[in-house]
Structure formats: C-alpha cells, structure tokens
Short mmCIF file of C-alpha atoms in Angstrom, two decimals:
data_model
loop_
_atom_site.label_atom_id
_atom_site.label_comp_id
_atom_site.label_asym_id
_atom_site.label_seq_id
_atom_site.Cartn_x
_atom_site.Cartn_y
_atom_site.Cartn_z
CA UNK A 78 0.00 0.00 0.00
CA UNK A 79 1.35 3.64 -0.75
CA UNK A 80 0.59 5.80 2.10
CA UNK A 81 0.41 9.33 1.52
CA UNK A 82 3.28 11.08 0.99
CA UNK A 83 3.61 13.44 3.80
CA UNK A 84 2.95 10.45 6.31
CA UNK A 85 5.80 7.99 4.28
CA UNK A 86 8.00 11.08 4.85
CA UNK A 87 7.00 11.25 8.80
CA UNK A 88 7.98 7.65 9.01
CA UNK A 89 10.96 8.09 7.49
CA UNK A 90 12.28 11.13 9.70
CA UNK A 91 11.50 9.11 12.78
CA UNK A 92 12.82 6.21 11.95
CA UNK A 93 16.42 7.53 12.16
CA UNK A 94 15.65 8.31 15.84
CA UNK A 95 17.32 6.19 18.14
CA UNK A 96 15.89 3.33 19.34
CA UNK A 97 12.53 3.65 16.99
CA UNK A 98 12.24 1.11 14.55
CA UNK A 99 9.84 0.64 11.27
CA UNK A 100 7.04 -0.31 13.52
CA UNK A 101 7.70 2.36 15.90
CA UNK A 102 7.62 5.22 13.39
CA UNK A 103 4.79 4.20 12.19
CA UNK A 104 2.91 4.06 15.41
CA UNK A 105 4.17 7.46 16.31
CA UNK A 106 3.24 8.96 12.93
CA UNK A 107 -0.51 7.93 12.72
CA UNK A 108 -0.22 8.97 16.62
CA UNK A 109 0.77 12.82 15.20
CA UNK A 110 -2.09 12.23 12.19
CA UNK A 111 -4.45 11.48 14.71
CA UNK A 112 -3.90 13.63 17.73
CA UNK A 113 -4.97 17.31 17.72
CA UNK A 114 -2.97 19.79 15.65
CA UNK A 115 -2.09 21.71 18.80
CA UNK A 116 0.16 18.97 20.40
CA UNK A 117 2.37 18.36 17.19
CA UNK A 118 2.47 22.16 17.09
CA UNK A 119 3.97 21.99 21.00
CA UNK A 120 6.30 18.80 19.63
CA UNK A 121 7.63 21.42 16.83
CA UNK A 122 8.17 24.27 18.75
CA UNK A 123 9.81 22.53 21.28
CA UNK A 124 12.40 20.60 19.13
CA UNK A 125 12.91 24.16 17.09
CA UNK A 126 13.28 25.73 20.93
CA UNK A 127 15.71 23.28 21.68
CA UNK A 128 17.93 23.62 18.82
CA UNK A 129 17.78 27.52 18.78
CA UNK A 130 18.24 27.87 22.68
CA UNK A 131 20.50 25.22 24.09
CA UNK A 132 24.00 25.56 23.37
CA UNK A 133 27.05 23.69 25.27
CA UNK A 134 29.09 25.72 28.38
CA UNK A 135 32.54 27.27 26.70
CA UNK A 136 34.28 25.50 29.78
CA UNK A 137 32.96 22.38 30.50
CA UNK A 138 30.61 20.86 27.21
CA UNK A 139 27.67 20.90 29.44
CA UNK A 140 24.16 21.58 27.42
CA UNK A 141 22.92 25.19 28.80
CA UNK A 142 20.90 28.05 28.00
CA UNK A 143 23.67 30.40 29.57
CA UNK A 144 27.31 29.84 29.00
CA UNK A 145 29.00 29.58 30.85
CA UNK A 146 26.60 26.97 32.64
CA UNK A 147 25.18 26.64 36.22
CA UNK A 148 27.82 24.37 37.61
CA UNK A 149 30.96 26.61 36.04
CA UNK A 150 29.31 29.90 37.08
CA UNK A 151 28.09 28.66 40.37
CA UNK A 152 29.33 29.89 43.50
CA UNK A 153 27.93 26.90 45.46
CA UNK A 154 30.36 24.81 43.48
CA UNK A 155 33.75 23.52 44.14
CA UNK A 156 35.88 24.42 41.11
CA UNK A 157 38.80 22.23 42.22
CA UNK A 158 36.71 18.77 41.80
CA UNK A 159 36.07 18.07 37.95
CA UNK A 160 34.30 15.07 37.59
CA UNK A 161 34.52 13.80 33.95
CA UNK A 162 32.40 12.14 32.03
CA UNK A 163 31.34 11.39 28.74
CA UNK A 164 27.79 12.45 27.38
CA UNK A 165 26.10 16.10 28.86
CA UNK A 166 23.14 13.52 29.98
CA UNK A 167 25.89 11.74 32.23
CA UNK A 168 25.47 15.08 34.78
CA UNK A 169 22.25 13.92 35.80
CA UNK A 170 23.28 10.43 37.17
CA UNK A 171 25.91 12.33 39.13
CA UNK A 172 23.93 14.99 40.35
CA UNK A 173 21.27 12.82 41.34
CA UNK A 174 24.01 11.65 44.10
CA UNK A 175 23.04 15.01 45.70
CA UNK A 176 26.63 14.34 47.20
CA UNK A 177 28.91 15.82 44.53
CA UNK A 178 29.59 19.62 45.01
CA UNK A 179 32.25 20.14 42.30
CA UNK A 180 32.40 20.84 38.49
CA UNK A 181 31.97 18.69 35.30
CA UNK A 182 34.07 18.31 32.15
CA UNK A 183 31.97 16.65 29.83
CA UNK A 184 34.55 14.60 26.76
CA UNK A 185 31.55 14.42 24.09
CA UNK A 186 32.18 10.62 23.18
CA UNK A 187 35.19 8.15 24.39
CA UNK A 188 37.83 7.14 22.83
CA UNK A 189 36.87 4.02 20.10
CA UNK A 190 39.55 3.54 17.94
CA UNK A 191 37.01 1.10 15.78
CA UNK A 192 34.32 3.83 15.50
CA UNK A 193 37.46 6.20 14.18
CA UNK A 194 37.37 8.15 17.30
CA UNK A 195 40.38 9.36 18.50
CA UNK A 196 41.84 11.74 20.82
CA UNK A 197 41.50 14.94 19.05
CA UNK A 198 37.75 13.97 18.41
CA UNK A 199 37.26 14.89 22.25
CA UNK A 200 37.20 17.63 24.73
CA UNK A 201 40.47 16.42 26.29
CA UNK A 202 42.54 20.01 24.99
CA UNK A 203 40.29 21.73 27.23
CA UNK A 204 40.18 19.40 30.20
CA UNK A 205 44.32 19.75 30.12
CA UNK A 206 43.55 23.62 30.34
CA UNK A 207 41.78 23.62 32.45
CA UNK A 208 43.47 21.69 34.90
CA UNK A 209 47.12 23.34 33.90
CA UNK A 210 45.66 26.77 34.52
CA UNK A 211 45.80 25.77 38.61
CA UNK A 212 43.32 25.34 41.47
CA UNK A 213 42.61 21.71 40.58
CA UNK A 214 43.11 19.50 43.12
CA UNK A 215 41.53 16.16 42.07
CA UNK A 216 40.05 14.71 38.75
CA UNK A 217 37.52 12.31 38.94
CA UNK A 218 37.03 10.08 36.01
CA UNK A 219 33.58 9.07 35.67
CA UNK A 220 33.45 7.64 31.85
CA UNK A 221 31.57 4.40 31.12
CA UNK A 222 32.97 1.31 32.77
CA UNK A 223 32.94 -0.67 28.98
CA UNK A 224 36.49 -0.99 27.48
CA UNK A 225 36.24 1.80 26.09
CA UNK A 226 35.27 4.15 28.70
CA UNK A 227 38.39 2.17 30.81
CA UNK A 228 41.04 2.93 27.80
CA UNK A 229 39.51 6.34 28.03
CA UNK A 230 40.17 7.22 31.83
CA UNK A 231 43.65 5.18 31.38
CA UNK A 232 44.70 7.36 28.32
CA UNK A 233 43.27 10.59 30.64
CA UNK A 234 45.33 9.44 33.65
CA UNK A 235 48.37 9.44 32.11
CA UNK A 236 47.92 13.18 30.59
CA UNK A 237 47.16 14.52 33.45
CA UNK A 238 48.95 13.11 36.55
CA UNK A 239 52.12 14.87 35.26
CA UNK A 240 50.10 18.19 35.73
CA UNK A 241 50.39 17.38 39.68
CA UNK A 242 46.51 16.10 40.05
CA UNK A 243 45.12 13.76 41.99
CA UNK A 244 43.52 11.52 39.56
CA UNK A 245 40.46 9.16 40.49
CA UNK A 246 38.42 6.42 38.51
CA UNK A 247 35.33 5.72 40.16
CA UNK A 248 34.49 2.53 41.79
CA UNK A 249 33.35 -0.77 39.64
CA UNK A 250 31.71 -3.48 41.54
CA UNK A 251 28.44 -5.64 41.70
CA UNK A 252 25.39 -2.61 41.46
CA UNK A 253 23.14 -2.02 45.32
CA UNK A 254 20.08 -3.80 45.34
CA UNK A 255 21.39 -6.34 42.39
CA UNK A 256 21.59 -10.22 42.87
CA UNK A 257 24.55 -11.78 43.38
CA UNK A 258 23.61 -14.10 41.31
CA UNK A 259 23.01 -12.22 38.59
CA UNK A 260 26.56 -10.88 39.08
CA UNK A 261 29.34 -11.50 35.51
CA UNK A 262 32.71 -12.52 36.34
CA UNK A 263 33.98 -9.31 35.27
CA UNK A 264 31.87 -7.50 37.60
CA UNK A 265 32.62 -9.57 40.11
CA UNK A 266 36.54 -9.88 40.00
CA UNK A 267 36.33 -5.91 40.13
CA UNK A 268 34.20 -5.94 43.21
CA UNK A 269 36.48 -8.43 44.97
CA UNK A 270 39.75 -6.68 43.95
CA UNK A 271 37.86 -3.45 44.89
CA UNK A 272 36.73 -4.65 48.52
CA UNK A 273 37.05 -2.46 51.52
CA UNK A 274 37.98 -3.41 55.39
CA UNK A 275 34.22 -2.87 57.76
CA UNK B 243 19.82 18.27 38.13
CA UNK B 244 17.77 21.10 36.39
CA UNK B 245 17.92 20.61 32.67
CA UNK B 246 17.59 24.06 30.65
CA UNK B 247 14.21 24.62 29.82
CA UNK B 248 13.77 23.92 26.31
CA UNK B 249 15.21 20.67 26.78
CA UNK B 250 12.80 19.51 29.88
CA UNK B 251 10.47 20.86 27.74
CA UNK B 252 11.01 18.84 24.77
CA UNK B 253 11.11 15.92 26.89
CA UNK B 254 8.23 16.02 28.41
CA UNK B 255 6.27 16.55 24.59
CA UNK B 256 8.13 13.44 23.68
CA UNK B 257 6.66 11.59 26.89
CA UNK B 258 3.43 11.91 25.87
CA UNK B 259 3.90 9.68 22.49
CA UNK B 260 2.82 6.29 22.62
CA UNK B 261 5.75 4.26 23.92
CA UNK B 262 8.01 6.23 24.46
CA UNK B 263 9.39 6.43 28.59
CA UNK B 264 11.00 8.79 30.86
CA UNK B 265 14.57 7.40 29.68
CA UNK B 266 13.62 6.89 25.97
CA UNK B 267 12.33 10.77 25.43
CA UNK B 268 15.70 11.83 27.50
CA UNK B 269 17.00 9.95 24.73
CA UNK B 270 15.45 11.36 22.20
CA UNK B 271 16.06 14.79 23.42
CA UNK B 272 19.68 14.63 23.93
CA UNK B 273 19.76 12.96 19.76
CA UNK B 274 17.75 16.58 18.46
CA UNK B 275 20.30 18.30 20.87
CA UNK B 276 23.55 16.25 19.43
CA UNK B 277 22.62 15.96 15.84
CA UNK B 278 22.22 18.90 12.96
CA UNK B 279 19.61 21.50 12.68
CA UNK B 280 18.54 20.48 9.60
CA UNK B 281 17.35 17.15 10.77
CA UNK B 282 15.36 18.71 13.37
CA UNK B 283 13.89 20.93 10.44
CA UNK B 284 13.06 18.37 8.11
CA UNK B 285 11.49 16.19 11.19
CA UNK B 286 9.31 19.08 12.05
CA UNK B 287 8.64 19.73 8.74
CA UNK B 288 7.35 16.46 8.18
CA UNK B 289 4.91 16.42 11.32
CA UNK B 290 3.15 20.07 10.13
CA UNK B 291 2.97 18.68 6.45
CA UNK B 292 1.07 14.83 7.75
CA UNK B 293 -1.16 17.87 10.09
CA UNK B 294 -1.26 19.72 7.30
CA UNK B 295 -1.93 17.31 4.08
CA UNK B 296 -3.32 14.60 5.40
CA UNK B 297 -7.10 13.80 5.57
CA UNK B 298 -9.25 11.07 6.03
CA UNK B 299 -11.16 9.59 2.87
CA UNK B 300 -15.01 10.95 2.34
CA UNK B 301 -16.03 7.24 1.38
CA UNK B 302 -14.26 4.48 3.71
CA UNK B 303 -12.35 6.93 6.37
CA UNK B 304 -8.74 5.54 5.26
CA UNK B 305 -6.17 8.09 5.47
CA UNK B 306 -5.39 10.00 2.26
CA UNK B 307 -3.80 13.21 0.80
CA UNK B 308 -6.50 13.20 -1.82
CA UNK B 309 -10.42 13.04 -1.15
CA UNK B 310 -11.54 9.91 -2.29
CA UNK B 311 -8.61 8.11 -1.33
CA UNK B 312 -6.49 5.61 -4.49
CA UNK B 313 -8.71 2.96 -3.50
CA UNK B 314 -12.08 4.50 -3.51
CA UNK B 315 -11.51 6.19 -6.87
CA UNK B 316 -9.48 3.41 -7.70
CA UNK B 317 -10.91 1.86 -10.90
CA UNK B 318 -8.76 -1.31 -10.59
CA UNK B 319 -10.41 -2.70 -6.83
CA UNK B 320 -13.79 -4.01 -6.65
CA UNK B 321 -16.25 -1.93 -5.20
CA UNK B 322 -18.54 -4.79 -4.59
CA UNK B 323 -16.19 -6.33 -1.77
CA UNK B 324 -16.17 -4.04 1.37
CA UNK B 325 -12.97 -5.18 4.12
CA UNK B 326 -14.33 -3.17 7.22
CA UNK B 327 -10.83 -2.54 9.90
CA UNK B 328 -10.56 -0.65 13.18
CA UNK B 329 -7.89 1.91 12.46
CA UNK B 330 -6.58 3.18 9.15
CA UNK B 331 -2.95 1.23 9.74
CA UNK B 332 -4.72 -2.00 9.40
CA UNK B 333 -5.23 -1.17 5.59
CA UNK B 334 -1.02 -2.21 5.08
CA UNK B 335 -1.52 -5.37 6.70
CA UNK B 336 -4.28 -6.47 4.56
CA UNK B 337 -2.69 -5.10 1.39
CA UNK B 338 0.85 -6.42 2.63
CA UNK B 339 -1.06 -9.90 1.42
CA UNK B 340 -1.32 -8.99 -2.39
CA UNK B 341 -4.72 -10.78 -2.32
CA UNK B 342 -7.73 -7.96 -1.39
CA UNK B 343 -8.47 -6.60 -4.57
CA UNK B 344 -11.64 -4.86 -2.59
CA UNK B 345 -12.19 -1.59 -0.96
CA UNK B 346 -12.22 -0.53 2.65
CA UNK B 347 -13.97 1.11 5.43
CA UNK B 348 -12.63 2.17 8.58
CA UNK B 349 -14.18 2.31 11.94
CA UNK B 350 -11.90 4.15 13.48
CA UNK B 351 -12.24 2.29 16.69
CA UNK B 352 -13.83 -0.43 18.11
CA UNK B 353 -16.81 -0.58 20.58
CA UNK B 354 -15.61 -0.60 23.53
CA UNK B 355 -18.08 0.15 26.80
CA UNK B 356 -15.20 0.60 29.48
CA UNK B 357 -13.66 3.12 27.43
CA UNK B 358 -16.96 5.02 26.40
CA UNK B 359 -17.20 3.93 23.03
CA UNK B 360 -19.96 2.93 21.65
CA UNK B 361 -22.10 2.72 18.06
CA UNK B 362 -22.28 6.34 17.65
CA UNK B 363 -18.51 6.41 18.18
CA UNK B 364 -18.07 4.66 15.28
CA UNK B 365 -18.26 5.25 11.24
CA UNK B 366 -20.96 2.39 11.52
CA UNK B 367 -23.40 4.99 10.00
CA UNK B 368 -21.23 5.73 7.14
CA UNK B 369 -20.82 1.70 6.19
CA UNK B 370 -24.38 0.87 6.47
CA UNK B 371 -25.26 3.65 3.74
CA UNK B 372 -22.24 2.02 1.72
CA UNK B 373 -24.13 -1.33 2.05
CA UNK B 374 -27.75 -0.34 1.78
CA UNK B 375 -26.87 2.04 -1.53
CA UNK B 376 -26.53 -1.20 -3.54
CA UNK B 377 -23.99 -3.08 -5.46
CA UNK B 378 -22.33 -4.86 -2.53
CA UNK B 379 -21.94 -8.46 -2.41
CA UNK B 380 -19.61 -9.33 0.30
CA UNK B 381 -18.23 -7.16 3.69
CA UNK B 382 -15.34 -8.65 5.29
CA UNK B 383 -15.15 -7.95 8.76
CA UNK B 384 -11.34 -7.55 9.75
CA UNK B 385 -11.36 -6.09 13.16
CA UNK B 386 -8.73 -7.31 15.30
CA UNK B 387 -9.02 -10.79 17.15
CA UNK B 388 -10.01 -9.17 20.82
CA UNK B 389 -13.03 -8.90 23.13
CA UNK B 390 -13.67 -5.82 21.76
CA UNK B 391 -12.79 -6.35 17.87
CA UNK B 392 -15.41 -9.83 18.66
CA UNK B 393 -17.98 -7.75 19.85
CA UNK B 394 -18.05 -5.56 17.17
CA UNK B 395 -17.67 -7.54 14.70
CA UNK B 396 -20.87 -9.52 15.96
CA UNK B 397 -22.67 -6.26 16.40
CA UNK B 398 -22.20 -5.19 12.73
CA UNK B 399 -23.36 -8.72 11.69
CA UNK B 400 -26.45 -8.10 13.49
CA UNK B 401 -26.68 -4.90 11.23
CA UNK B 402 -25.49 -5.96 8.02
CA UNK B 403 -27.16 -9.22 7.62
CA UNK B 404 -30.72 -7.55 6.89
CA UNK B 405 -29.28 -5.39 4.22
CA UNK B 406 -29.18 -8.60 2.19
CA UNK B 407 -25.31 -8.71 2.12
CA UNK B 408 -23.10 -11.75 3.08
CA UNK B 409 -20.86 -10.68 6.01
CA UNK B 410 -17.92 -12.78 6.36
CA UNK B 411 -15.28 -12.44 9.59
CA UNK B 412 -11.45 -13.23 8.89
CA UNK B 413 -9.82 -16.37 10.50
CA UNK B 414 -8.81 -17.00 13.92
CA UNK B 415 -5.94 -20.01 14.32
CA UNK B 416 -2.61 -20.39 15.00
CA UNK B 417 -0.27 -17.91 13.59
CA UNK B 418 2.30 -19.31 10.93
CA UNK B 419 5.50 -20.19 11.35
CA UNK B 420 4.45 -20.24 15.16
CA UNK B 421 5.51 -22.76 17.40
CA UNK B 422 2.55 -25.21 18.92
CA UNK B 423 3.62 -25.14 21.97
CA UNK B 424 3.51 -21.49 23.03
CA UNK B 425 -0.38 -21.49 21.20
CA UNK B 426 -2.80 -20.68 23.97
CA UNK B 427 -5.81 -22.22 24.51
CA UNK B 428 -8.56 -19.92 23.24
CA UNK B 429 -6.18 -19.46 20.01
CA UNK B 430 -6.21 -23.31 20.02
CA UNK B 431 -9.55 -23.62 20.43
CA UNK B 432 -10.04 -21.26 17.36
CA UNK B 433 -7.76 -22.96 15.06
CA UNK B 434 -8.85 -26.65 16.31
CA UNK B 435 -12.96 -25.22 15.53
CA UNK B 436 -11.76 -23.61 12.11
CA UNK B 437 -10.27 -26.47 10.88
CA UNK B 438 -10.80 -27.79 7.21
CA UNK B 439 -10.90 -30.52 5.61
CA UNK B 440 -7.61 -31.20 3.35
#
C-alpha cells in the first residue's frame, strides 16, 4: 500500500531516531495524524526551541541556556573537583548523588579507535587547560565502565597526573540492590579486587 | 539536576507519544540536541505537512492526501467487496497480502463500553449507507481478534445481515511459522474449531 506522501515522509524522519524502529515510526506517525494539531504544534516548537536555545558551556561541554553553565558559574560549586564524564546527559546520574559539590568536564564521546574516534575527536585540549591553569586538586574520572570508557580514563590518567593532580576512577563493583547471582565474572573480580575493610 | 528549559520541555512533549518512557524521550532529546539543525527541520517539517496534508477519505475513512482516497476512486479494486478494519494502519496489513483486490472502510475504533465507546462512536453509519446504496456483495469484517474487535464484529453482523449482504469475519488459528507449543488455549480452540478438511 502507498501511504500518503507526507505520512511515508514522517515515518521516514522518525525512523532515524534512536531506538525507533519501522514499527515504531509508524505508530508514532498515525499517533501525530491522529492527535490534535495543537500537540504536534507543542512537539515542533519545542524541538525548534531546543535547537535555537541550548547551546554547550565554553568550559565544560555541558548543554545550557547560559554559558558559561550553572555548575561553572556557580558559587555553590567547588571548582577544584572536575568530575569527567562522557555524554552532557551523564550530569544527571551524578547529580542525582546530591553528594557531589564540584564541576563537570563533559569529553563528548570516548575514545573508540574502531568507530574512528580518537583523541582529538574529544574535549580532552580543554580538560588539560583547564586543569594546567591551577586550582585543581583532584580529577575524577567518571566515563563508562565498557572498554572503552576504561582505555579512556587510562589514556586521561596518564595526561594529566604529570600536571600534579590527583587523579580518580570511580568505583566498579556488583550494582546495590542487584543479585549476586546475577553478578558477571567481570563484575565480580572488580568488586572483589575493589573490597574495603568494615 | 535542572535541565535548561527547552530541553525539559522537549522531553516532556516526547513523553506523551505512545511508547516512548522517561529514559527513551531523555534519549530522544539529547539525539535533536547532538545531531544537525537540519534534521530537526526536516522532522518538524514532516509532522506540520502529515497535520497539514493529510485527511481522512469521504467514502471508507482511510487516510489519504486526496479526497476519495487511491482505492475509492481506484478503478482497478472491486467496489462490490467491502474489508471493514478498526484503524486506518490496518489497511497495510491487509494489502501487505497482495490478495484484497476490494475496498475498505474504517471504523476508526472499536466498541468498547469501558472506554466510552460505543455505536455512535463509530463510522458504523457511514458503512451501512455504503451497504444499503446497492452493489455490494460481500463485507469482510477484519477487526482485530479481541473482546472488543469480537464484539463488534458480531454487532455489525447483526446490522449488516438484513441489508441482504453476506458478512464474512477473517480467520482466527494459530499464527504461521508459530511454534505449537507457546499457542494458547482460546487461540487453540479457534484454530482446532476452524479447521478444514484437506
């Protein structure tokens, strides 16, 4: 069946969304054709707003509506902690922690020498500024723990402990509230090596 | 964490799609963020346009960008054979088969008492002038295998029937290429009632 070309079209554009397949789309689209005009005019205007209005902080890659962004232009922050991490979403699992009062550095990807990303594709020239420019007492590296996240913080360590940093990697072990059962050998031999006198 | 504006915003439009989570319109958001302006553009574009263009056939309610839709004014289906579905996606899956060379008419919906539909809810009016006008032989009643699609599909016998028409339902049996084992029983008892002679 042809469907009319302004919904094949819709189908199309959402299909390279992540994570929303042929069938997806298509639910979604006859979802739009269906609803009132009003809401996909809200859906429009907010992806346009989005685009138009959030831009990434000059100093740490965070997404903001202000650069330089909360956490760099905060007072209530400690500008001698930078915790960093991979993706701008990434702040939210960390702030969620309510316990971390410093400041973000955010690399925009890890390293993946199979996806052709290397180090120049990241945020690292900035990170070594702005921990050679003084104040910075500790680095925390909070990339992904996948190989590539690890090769990552490894490749990070070794730029910046010459700068006279205290350089971190956060914790791996078997997740709270997870079966041990359900635990992989990886996981596991991390949380052993990684376990702590009571 | 508070996420600048636009973007909470966006999120929360994309929330209200069908299937789509807390974590998959986060998602979502962060890709129109990431990814060029002119996708966002041409994804908008295509949700006004399908707002915009898209109507719903005169005749048989199908979706269309012209009124009557290609198979209404189609010269090539037979007019005579009338494949009643719930919503206007269920006109791929029965042209997917290559086989209906009739027309269509769309319910848009099914009756459904808990949710507050009922007759008058329906384009049941619409198909009973379609039927009574003449020149109909056979409606094929497609809705979907449920409670509800049952009951109206038994209801619209009840209508059609004194028209003089024959009103034939689709089969319900196993699925092919299905396993046996994981048929359940009502399924079962469908397929083991439908059975035909070979």
């Amino acid at each position: 069946m042809s469907l009319p070309e302004p919904l094949s079209r819709l189908i199309e554009q959402l299909q390279k969304l992540p994570g929303i397949g042929a069938k997806g789309a298509q639910r979604l689209a006859f979802h739009v054709l269906k609803n009132p005009r009003d809401d996909a005019e809200r859906l429009c205007d907010a992806i346009r707003d989005v685009k138009e209005q959030v831009t990434y902080c000059s100093i740490c890659n965070n997404i903001t509506a202000a650069d330089p962004c909360v956490f760099c232009a905060g007072d209530g922050r400690d500008h001698g902690v930078i915790c960093v991490i991979e993706e701008p979403q990434n702040v939210m699992v960390v702030e969620k922690t309510r316990e971390f009062r410093g400041v973000y550095h955010v690399l925009m990807g890890v390293l993946s020498p199979l996806h052709g990303v290397g180090p120049d594709d990241l945020k690292i020239k900035g990170l070594l500024h702005r921990v050679g420019a003084g104040g910075v007492s500790e680095v925390i590296l909070a990339t992904s723990p996948t190989v590539e996240g690890e090769a990552t913080a490894l490749y990070l360590a070794r730029l910046l402990k010459p700068l006279g940093v205290r350089v971190t990697r956060i914790a791996m072990g078997v997740p709270v509230g997870s079966d041990l059962e359900y635990a992989d050998e990886v996981t596991m031999t991390r949380a052993m090596e990684g376990r702590r006198e009571l």
